C-alpha atoms as a printed R data frame, in Angstrom:
    type eleno elety resid chain resno       x       y       z
1   ATOM     1    CA   MET     A     1  95.228  96.472 107.464
2   ATOM     2    CA   LYS     A     2  96.132 100.023 109.460
3   ATOM     3    CA   ILE     A     3  98.631  99.825 112.088
4   ATOM     4    CA   ALA     A     4  99.543 102.970 114.358
5   ATOM     5    CA   THR     A     5 101.644 103.763 117.258
6   ATOM     6    CA   TYR     A     6 100.422 106.584 119.728
7   ATOM     7    CA   ASN     A     7 102.131 107.845 122.712
8   ATOM     8    CA   VAL     A     8  99.705 109.235 124.204
9   ATOM     9    CA   GLU     A     9 101.300 111.588 127.243
10  ATOM    10    CA   ASN     A    10 101.015 110.101 130.674
11  ATOM    11    CA   LEU     A    11  97.293 108.584 130.714
12  ATOM    12    CA   PHE     A    12  97.098 108.579 134.291
13  ATOM    13    CA   ASP     A    13  94.198 106.995 136.038
14  ATOM    14    CA   LEU     A    14  92.873 108.012 139.478
15  ATOM    15    CA   GLN     A    15  93.490 105.304 141.608
16  ATOM    16    CA   LYS     A    16  96.563 106.497 144.051
17  ATOM    17    CA   SER     A    17  99.129 104.116 143.535
18  ATOM    18    CA   GLY     A    18 102.101 105.581 144.712
19  ATOM    19    CA   HIS     A    19 104.263 105.452 141.587
20  ATOM    20    CA   GLU     A    20 102.684 108.769 139.998
21  ATOM    21    CA   TYR     A    21 104.285 111.349 138.959
22  ATOM    22    CA   SER     A    22 103.539 114.335 141.945
23  ATOM    23    CA   GLU     A    23 101.367 116.166 139.360
24  ATOM    24    CA   TYR     A    24  99.128 113.108 138.502
25  ATOM    25    CA   ILE     A    25  98.253 111.752 142.543
26  ATOM    26    CA   PRO     A    26  94.434 111.897 142.073
27  ATOM    27    CA   ASN     A    27  92.433 114.603 143.407
28  ATOM    28    CA   GLY     A    28  95.535 116.625 144.610
29  ATOM    29    CA   PRO     A    29  96.660 120.486 144.124
30  ATOM    30    CA   SER     A    30  97.814 119.898 140.805
31  ATOM    31    CA   LEU     A    31  93.903 118.887 139.368
32  ATOM    32    CA   TRP     A    32  94.326 115.661 138.707
33  ATOM    33    CA   ASN     A    33  90.699 115.180 139.204
34  ATOM    34    CA   GLN     A    34  87.719 113.629 137.822
35  ATOM    35    CA   LYS     A    35  86.984 116.662 135.292
36  ATOM    36    CA   ASN     A    36  90.652 116.707 133.695
37  ATOM    37    CA   TYR     A    37  90.619 112.648 133.589
38  ATOM    38    CA   LYS     A    38  87.359 112.753 131.621
39  ATOM    39    CA   ILE     A    39  88.697 115.827 129.354
40  ATOM    40    CA   LYS     A    40  92.175 113.954 128.610
41  ATOM    41    CA   LEU     A    41  89.969 110.610 127.842
42  ATOM    42    CA   HIS     A    42  88.021 112.519 125.238
43  ATOM    43    CA   ASN     A    43  90.726 114.326 123.565
44  ATOM    44    CA   ILE     A    44  93.076 111.190 123.157
45  ATOM    45    CA   SER     A    45  89.986 108.973 122.046
46  ATOM    46    CA   GLN     A    46  88.833 111.894 119.412
47  ATOM    47    CA   VAL     A    47  92.613 111.576 117.660
48  ATOM    48    CA   ILE     A    48  92.359 107.538 117.998
49  ATOM    49    CA   LYS     A    49  88.978 107.598 116.689
50  ATOM    50    CA   GLU     A    50  90.019 109.842 113.446
51  ATOM    51    CA   ILE     A    51  93.318 107.237 112.923
52  ATOM    52    CA   ASP     A    52  91.055 104.073 113.203
53  ATOM    53    CA   ALA     A    53  93.780 102.048 112.971
54  ATOM    54    CA   ASP     A    54  93.048  98.334 112.973
55  ATOM    55    CA   ILE     A    55  95.908  97.835 115.767
56  ATOM    56    CA   ILE     A    56  97.096 100.375 117.269
57  ATOM    57    CA   ALA     A    57 100.352 100.912 120.295
58  ATOM    58    CA   LEU     A    58 100.157 103.340 122.794
59  ATOM    59    CA   GLN     A    59 102.962 104.355 124.850
60  ATOM    60    CA   GLU     A    60 102.236 105.932 128.644
61  ATOM    61    CA   VAL     A    61  99.447 104.660 129.492
62  ATOM    62    CA   GLU     A    62  99.907 104.161 133.490
63  ATOM    63    CA   SER     A    63  97.528 101.278 134.447
64  ATOM    64    CA   LEU     A    64  94.805  98.548 132.997
65  ATOM    65    CA   GLN     A    65  92.374 100.733 134.637
66  ATOM    66    CA   ALA     A    66  93.442 103.700 132.450
67  ATOM    67    CA   LEU     A    67  93.521 101.469 129.329
68  ATOM    68    CA   LEU     A    68  90.271 100.287 130.145
69  ATOM    69    CA   ASP     A    69  88.566 103.490 130.785
70  ATOM    70    CA   LEU     A    70  90.338 104.980 127.525
71  ATOM    71    CA   ARG     A    71  88.859 102.090 125.420
72  ATOM    72    CA   PHE     A    72  85.344 102.407 127.007
73  ATOM    73    CA   THR     A    73  85.780 105.999 125.822
74  ATOM    74    CA   LEU     A    74  86.420 104.910 122.683
75  ATOM    75    CA   LYS     A    75  83.335 103.181 122.667
76  ATOM    76    CA   GLN     A    76  81.423 106.155 123.375
77  ATOM    77    CA   HIS     A    77  82.669 107.840 120.592
78  ATOM    78    CA   GLY     A    78  81.941 105.045 118.400
79  ATOM    79    CA   LEU     A    79  84.753 102.879 117.806
80  ATOM    80    CA   TYR     A    80  85.497  99.754 119.306
81  ATOM    81    CA   TYR     A    81  88.650  97.453 120.148
82  ATOM    82    CA   GLN     A    82  87.237  94.390 121.202
83  ATOM    83    CA   TYR     A    83  90.702  93.300 121.987
84  ATOM    84    CA   TYR     A    84  93.356  94.668 124.428
85  ATOM    85    CA   SER     A    85  96.717  94.433 126.201
86  ATOM    86    CA   ILE     A    86  99.313  96.530 128.856
87  ATOM    87    CA   ALA     A    87 102.582  95.159 129.875
88  ATOM    88    CA   ASP     A    88 102.088  96.259 133.822
89  ATOM    89    CA   LYS     A    89 104.035  93.126 135.078
90  ATOM    90    CA   LYS     A    90 105.865  95.595 136.856
91  ATOM    91    CA   ASP     A    91 105.519  98.554 138.473
92  ATOM    92    CA   THR     A    92 107.028 101.358 136.018
93  ATOM    93    CA   THR     A    93 105.250 104.466 136.343
94  ATOM    94    CA   ILE     A    94 103.892 104.479 132.742
95  ATOM    95    CA   LYS     A    95 103.742 101.455 130.254
96  ATOM    96    CA   VAL     A    96 103.115 100.460 126.520
97  ATOM    97    CA   ALA     A    97  99.883  98.716 125.547
98  ATOM    98    CA   LEU     A    98  97.607  97.915 122.410
99  ATOM    99    CA   LEU     A    99  94.157  98.421 121.158
100 ATOM   100    CA   SER     A   100  92.857  95.886 118.240
101 ATOM   101    CA   LYS     A   101  89.974  94.785 116.252
102 ATOM   102    CA   ILE     A   102  91.973  91.456 115.552
103 ATOM   103    CA   PRO     A   103  91.998  88.967 117.993
104 ATOM   104    CA   PHE     A   104  95.671  87.953 118.901
105 ATOM   105    CA   VAL     A   105  97.153  84.725 120.007
106 ATOM   106    CA   TYR     A   106  98.991  85.552 122.597
107 ATOM   107    CA   SER     A   107 100.030  89.281 124.489
108 ATOM   108    CA   LYS     A   108 103.167  88.519 126.600
109 ATOM   109    CA   GLU     A   109 105.891  90.474 127.845
110 ATOM   110    CA   VAL     A   110 109.477  91.126 127.053
111 ATOM   111    CA   SER     A   111 111.991  91.914 129.871
112 ATOM   112    CA   VAL     A   112 114.538  94.331 129.270
113 ATOM   113    CA   THR     A   113 116.251  94.269 133.229
114 ATOM   114    CA   GLN     A   114 114.561  93.294 136.085
115 ATOM   115    CA   THR     A   115 115.105  97.197 137.411
116 ATOM   116    CA   LEU     A   116 111.906  98.939 137.220
117 ATOM   117    CA   GLU     A   117 114.072 102.004 134.896
118 ATOM   118    CA   TYR     A   118 113.350 100.092 131.778
119 ATOM   119    CA   ARG     A   119 110.254  99.642 130.552
120 ATOM   120    CA   ASN     A   120 108.692  95.676 129.412
121 ATOM   121    CA   ILE     A   121 108.672  95.510 125.630
122 ATOM   122    CA   LEU     A   122 104.600  94.621 124.602
123 ATOM   123    CA   GLU     A   123 104.703  91.403 122.212
124 ATOM   124    CA   ASN     A   124 101.703  90.555 120.563
125 ATOM   125    CA   LYS     A   125 101.269  87.442 118.192
126 ATOM   126    CA   PHE     A   126  98.283  87.449 115.502
127 ATOM   127    CA   VAL     A   127  97.363  85.206 112.915
128 ATOM   128    CA   VAL     A   128  96.139  87.838 110.155
129 ATOM   129    CA   ASN     A   129  94.254  85.028 107.153
130 ATOM   130    CA   GLY     A   130  96.201  82.014 108.242
131 ATOM   131    CA   LYS     A   131  99.111  84.098 107.945
132 ATOM   132    CA   GLU     A   132 101.704  84.771 111.748
133 ATOM   133    CA   LEU     A   133 102.190  88.514 112.504
134 ATOM   134    CA   TYR     A   134 104.333  89.966 115.548
135 ATOM   135    CA   VAL     A   135 104.101  93.178 117.006
136 ATOM   136    CA   PHE     A   136 105.919  94.693 119.034
137 ATOM   137    CA   VAL     A   137 105.241  97.684 121.222
138 ATOM   138    CA   ASN     A   138 108.570  99.986 122.825
139 ATOM   139    CA   HIS     A   139 109.296 102.809 124.639
140 ATOM   140    CA   TRP     A   140 113.034 103.317 125.436
141 ATOM   141    CA   LYS     A   141 114.515 105.348 127.487
142 ATOM   142    CA   SER     A   142 114.511 109.167 127.087
143 ATOM   143    CA   LYS     A   143 117.018 111.757 125.295
144 ATOM   144    CA   SER     A   144 118.046 112.805 128.584
145 ATOM   145    CA   GLY     A   145 120.196 109.895 129.241
146 ATOM   146    CA   ALA     A   146 122.967 108.118 127.098
147 ATOM   147    CA   GLU     A   147 122.400 106.093 123.689
148 ATOM   148    CA   SER     A   148 124.206 103.154 125.942
149 ATOM   149    CA   ARG     A   149 120.745 103.047 127.847
150 ATOM   150    CA   ARG     A   150 118.289 102.769 124.376
151 ATOM   151    CA   ILE     A   151 120.830  99.536 123.517
152 ATOM   152    CA   ILE     A   152 119.765  97.907 126.464
153 ATOM   153    CA   SER     A   153 116.537  97.480 125.034
154 ATOM   154    CA   ALA     A   154 117.632  97.111 121.425
155 ATOM   155    CA   LYS     A   155 119.219  94.028 122.390
156 ATOM   156    CA   ALA     A   156 116.780  92.426 124.558
157 ATOM   157    CA   LEU     A   157 114.255  93.169 121.663
158 ATOM   158    CA   LYS     A   158 116.410  91.408 119.217
159 ATOM   159    CA   LYS     A   159 117.259  88.571 120.850
160 ATOM   160    CA   ARG     A   160 113.494  87.444 121.110
161 ATOM   161    CA   VAL     A   161 113.046  88.645 117.642
162 ATOM   162    CA   SER     A   162 116.280  86.129 116.840
163 ATOM   163    CA   GLU     A   163 114.262  83.093 119.052
164 ATOM   164    CA   ILE     A   164 111.102  84.183 116.440
165 ATOM   165    CA   GLY     A   165 113.180  84.219 113.450
166 ATOM   166    CA   PHE     A   166 113.890  87.416 111.126
167 ATOM   167    CA   ASP     A   167 111.700  85.381 108.313
168 ATOM   168    CA   LYS     A   168 108.530  86.164 110.030
169 ATOM   169    CA   ASN     A   169 106.156  89.110 109.354
170 ATOM   170    CA   ILE     A   170 107.254  91.437 112.563
171 ATOM   171    CA   ILE     A   171 106.506  94.354 113.167
172 ATOM   172    CA   LEU     A   172 108.822  96.655 115.871
173 ATOM   173    CA   LEU     A   173 106.624 100.113 116.712
174 ATOM   174    CA   GLY     A   174 106.521 103.082 119.444
175 ATOM   175    CA   ASP     A   175 108.647 105.454 121.100
176 ATOM   176    CA   PHE     A   176 112.158 104.971 120.624
177 ATOM   177    CA   ASN     A   177 113.178 107.855 122.109
178 ATOM   178    CA   SER     A   178 115.312 107.940 118.694
179 ATOM   179    CA   ASP     A   179 115.956 109.421 114.911
180 ATOM   180    CA   TYR     A   180 115.238 106.999 112.832
181 ATOM   181    CA   GLU     A   181 118.979 108.413 111.755
182 ATOM   182    CA   GLU     A   182 119.926 108.203 115.297
183 ATOM   183    CA   TYR     A   183 123.735 107.485 114.368
184 ATOM   184    CA   ILE     A   184 123.830 110.679 112.645
185 ATOM   185    CA   LYS     A   185 121.805 112.791 114.412
186 ATOM   186    CA   PHE     A   186 123.978 111.708 117.793
187 ATOM   187    CA   LYS     A   187 127.035 112.615 116.571
188 ATOM   188    CA   ARG     A   188 125.999 116.595 117.243
189 ATOM   189    CA   LYS     A   189 125.045 115.595 121.002
190 ATOM   190    CA   ARG     A   190 128.392 114.543 123.131
191 ATOM   191    CA   LYS     A   191 126.176 112.883 126.118
192 ATOM   192    CA   HIS     A   192 124.481 110.714 123.642
193 ATOM   193    CA   ASN     A   193 127.268 109.144 122.227
194 ATOM   194    CA   ASP     A   194 128.959 106.989 124.608
195 ATOM   195    CA   THR     A   195 128.806 103.564 122.460
196 ATOM   196    CA   ASP     A   196 131.901 104.697 119.979
197 ATOM   197    CA   GLY     A   197 128.644 105.730 117.374
198 ATOM   198    CA   ILE     A   198 126.615 102.212 117.938
199 ATOM   199    CA   THR     A   199 123.007 102.875 118.147
200 ATOM   200    CA   GLY     A   200 120.120 100.536 119.444
201 ATOM   201    CA   ILE     A   201 117.772 101.598 116.242
202 ATOM   202    CA   ASN     A   202 119.905 101.709 113.319
203 ATOM   203    CA   HIS     A   203 123.115  99.316 114.099
204 ATOM   204    CA   ILE     A   204 121.192  96.501 116.773
205 ATOM   205    CA   LEU     A   205 117.961  96.337 114.849
206 ATOM   206    CA   GLY     A   206 119.744  96.872 111.834
207 ATOM   207    CA   THR     A   207 117.815  99.479 109.995
208 ATOM   208    CA   ILE     A   208 120.987 101.267 108.756
209 ATOM   209    CA   ASN     A   209 121.519  98.361 106.183
210 ATOM   210    CA   GLN     A   210 118.157  99.784 104.235
211 ATOM   211    CA   ARG     A   211 118.152 103.672 103.883
212 ATOM   212    CA   ASP     A   212 115.754 103.842 100.530
213 ATOM   213    CA   ARG     A   213 112.390 103.843  99.478
214 ATOM   214    CA   ALA     A   214 110.646 100.784  99.961
215 ATOM   215    CA   SER     A   215 110.251  99.935  96.032
216 ATOM   216    CA   LYS     A   216 114.049 100.901  95.824
217 ATOM   217    CA   VAL     A   217 115.267  99.114  99.014
218 ATOM   218    CA   LYS     A   218 117.054  96.099  98.384
219 ATOM   219    CA   TYR     A   219 116.732  93.158 100.846
220 ATOM   220    CA   ALA     A   220 119.339  92.885 103.803
221 ATOM   221    CA   GLN     A   221 119.481  89.978 106.027
222 ATOM   222    CA   ASP     A   222 118.092  89.670 109.664
223 ATOM   223    CA   SER     A   223 117.269  93.634 109.157
224 ATOM   224    CA   PHE     A   224 114.564  95.703 109.620
225 ATOM   225    CA   TYR     A   225 113.536  98.682 107.820
226 ATOM   226    CA   ASN     A   226 111.999 101.424 108.867
227 ATOM   227    CA   LEU     A   227 109.080 103.182 106.761
228 ATOM   228    CA   TRP     A   228 110.205 106.602 107.972
229 ATOM   229    CA   TYR     A   229 112.919 106.395 104.578
230 ATOM   230    CA   ASP     A   230 109.495 105.689 102.583
231 ATOM   231    CA   ALA     A   231 107.801 109.338 103.478
232 ATOM   232    CA   ASP     A   232 108.569 112.753 102.434
233 ATOM   233    CA   LYS     A   233 111.747 114.514 103.891
234 ATOM   234    CA   GLU     A   234 109.687 117.246 105.492
235 ATOM   235    CA   ASP     A   235 106.832 114.829 107.004
236 ATOM   236    CA   ARG     A   236 109.391 112.580 108.989
237 ATOM   237    CA   TYR     A   237 108.542 113.885 112.056
238 ATOM   238    CA   THR     A   238 106.378 113.138 115.542
239 ATOM   239    CA   TYR     A   239 107.951 115.332 117.906
240 ATOM   240    CA   ILE     A   240 108.802 118.952 118.152
241 ATOM   241    CA   TYR     A   241 111.523 120.279 120.534
242 ATOM   242    CA   ARG     A   242 112.334 123.904 120.734
243 ATOM   243    CA   GLY     A   243 111.143 124.436 117.478
244 ATOM   244    CA   LYS     A   244 112.984 122.037 115.722
245 ATOM   245    CA   LYS     A   245 110.685 119.188 114.249
246 ATOM   246    CA   GLU     A   246 112.177 115.246 115.490
247 ATOM   247    CA   VAL     A   247 111.299 111.501 115.195
248 ATOM   248    CA   LEU     A   248 111.091 109.892 118.511
249 ATOM   249    CA   ASP     A   249 108.215 107.245 117.275
250 ATOM   250    CA   ASN     A   250 109.162 104.459 114.612
251 ATOM   251    CA   ILE     A   251 107.594 101.674 112.838
252 ATOM   252    CA   LEU     A   252 110.086  99.216 111.926
253 ATOM   253    CA   ILE     A   253 109.143  95.927 109.494
254 ATOM   254    CA   SER     A   254 111.253  92.724 108.827
255 ATOM   255    CA   GLN     A   255 112.106  91.554 105.313
256 ATOM   256    CA   PRO     A   256 108.666  89.662 104.503
257 ATOM   257    CA   LEU     A   257 106.886  92.454 104.892
258 ATOM   258    CA   LEU     A   258 108.614  93.926 102.139
259 ATOM   259    CA   ASP     A   259 108.265  91.071  99.183
260 ATOM   260    CA   GLU     A   260 104.669  91.758  98.211
261 ATOM   261    CA   LYS     A   261 103.123  88.246  99.116
262 ATOM   262    CA   ASP     A   262 101.294  87.049 102.390
263 ATOM   263    CA   ILE     A   263 101.173  90.327 104.439
264 ATOM   264    CA   SER     A   264 103.021  93.292 102.846
265 ATOM   265    CA   TYR     A   265 103.875  96.696 103.269
266 ATOM   266    CA   ILE     A   266 101.833  99.763 101.349
267 ATOM   267    CA   HIS     A   267 104.723 101.825  99.375
268 ATOM   268    CA   GLY     A   268 103.854 105.214 100.205
269 ATOM   269    CA   SER     A   269 101.638 104.372 103.409
270 ATOM   270    CA   ILE     A   270 103.859 105.373 106.103
271 ATOM   271    CA   SER     A   271 102.578 109.236 107.699
272 ATOM   272    CA   ASN     A   272 102.308 111.270 110.888
273 ATOM   273    CA   PHE     A   273  98.760 112.014 112.209
274 ATOM   274    CA   ASP     A   274  99.209 116.217 111.336
275 ATOM   275    CA   LYS     A   275  95.804 117.255 112.385
276 ATOM   276    CA   GLU     A   276  95.329 120.984 112.099
277 ATOM   277    CA   TYR     A   277  94.068 120.558 115.694
278 ATOM   278    CA   LEU     A   278  96.601 119.017 117.173
279 ATOM   279    CA   PHE     A   279  99.480 121.850 116.476
280 ATOM   280    CA   LYS     A   280  99.379 125.023 118.809
281 ATOM   281    CA   LYS     A   281 101.437 127.933 116.995
282 ATOM   282    CA   LYS     A   282 104.377 126.374 115.941
283 ATOM   283    CA   SER     A   283 103.808 123.911 118.672
284 ATOM   284    CA   ILE     A   284 102.455 120.684 119.219
285 ATOM   285    CA   ASN     A   285  99.011 120.771 121.184
286 ATOM   286    CA   ARG     A   286 100.211 118.681 124.143
287 ATOM   287    CA   TRP     A   287  98.150 118.313 127.178
288 ATOM   288    CA   GLU     A   288  98.681 121.109 129.063
289 ATOM   289    CA   VAL     A   289  99.737 121.543 132.788
290 ATOM   290    CA   SER     A   290 101.061 125.056 133.963
291 ATOM   291    CA   ARG     A   291 104.497 125.742 135.228
292 ATOM   292    CA   ALA     A   292 104.121 127.074 138.884
293 ATOM   293    CA   LYS     A   293 105.598 125.830 142.040
294 ATOM   294    CA   VAL     A   294 102.560 123.316 142.140
295 ATOM   295    CA   ARG     A   295 101.926 122.291 138.513
296 ATOM   296    CA   LYS     A   296  98.244 122.631 137.997
297 ATOM   297    CA   HIS     A   297  96.005 120.383 134.717
298 ATOM   298    CA   LYS     A   298  94.567 123.368 132.667
299 ATOM   299    CA   GLY     A   299  92.151 121.128 131.269
300 ATOM   300    CA   LYS     A   300  93.117 121.256 127.616
301 ATOM   301    CA   GLY     A   301  95.565 119.750 125.042
302 ATOM   302    CA   TYR     A   302  96.120 116.192 123.659
303 ATOM   303    CA   SER     A   303  99.676 115.044 123.800
304 ATOM   304    CA   ASP     A   304 103.387 116.273 123.163
305 ATOM   305    CA   HIS     A   305 103.720 113.162 120.424
306 ATOM   306    CA   LEU     A   306 101.978 112.801 117.025
307 ATOM   307    CA   SER     A   307 100.537 109.354 115.850
308 ATOM   308    CA   VAL     A   308 102.204 107.580 113.115
309 ATOM   309    CA   THR     A   309 100.392 105.194 110.806
310 ATOM   310    CA   ALA     A   310 101.174 102.726 108.048
311 ATOM   311    CA   LYS     A   311  99.043 100.554 106.187
312 ATOM   312    CA   PHE     A   312  99.227  96.911 105.112
313 ATOM   313    CA   ARG     A   313  97.870  94.682 101.992
314 ATOM   314    CA   ILE     A   314  96.648  90.946 103.124
315 ATOM   315    CA   ASN     A   315  96.884  88.684 100.144
């Protein structure tokens, strides 16, 4: 079973909601129109088709309509996701979503706060070969803000996991806007460290307790294992900022998924999806919008993030 996460970078539909970024107002001077929308759908579908995950988490999807349009385009490309869900109970500008070949028992939203500032987390429960599997799709606050803002999402997520039980098969994935070793990286950036060194991804979710290859890591109660530790260091990135490779997207798993029993992570299977066409010189080949006073879509590019995939064995 292949699981993936992909920030598709501003997949807006062509229906005016009033919540769009200015350059995504449909059929306006920025040229967000049918032609460019179709190119964007085609390009993102090309990537997802090649990944061919059984379950793929998505970030930065504007609406159910945008998700359905992507699903339809994928079907035209020969990849059919029968099941889908989106966290759209809140009118945030962009949302998290999920496409799946496997039916889920339910899909619900975990509220982080009541304000529009924080995106809801999407929770989907699956039963795979009689075994329960919970998948949580995240998109935490960006690095333009301090770590305390990401901790708010981390605490809401941990509270929900505590209700389910840390002993269950749980996958947390998405754009956490956090490095797998954020507690080290953010020490260099004072604007981020407003929490006395505490981070959402490492301390609240407990990934700081397991920092070794999956084959060597020791059990740590009520902790999540970040699969990036099971990849070679040079391959641990999903984003390039000013020429430097960064991790923003992560896949975290609960302890039972390490024990090689019912459903288990296949060691060494974590990787970013780094095909050559997804790069432009030393940058990621993102969707191109001009930097003019009136920003205009150029009709080329993919996303500013790379996807992350991991494989699981079902016994």
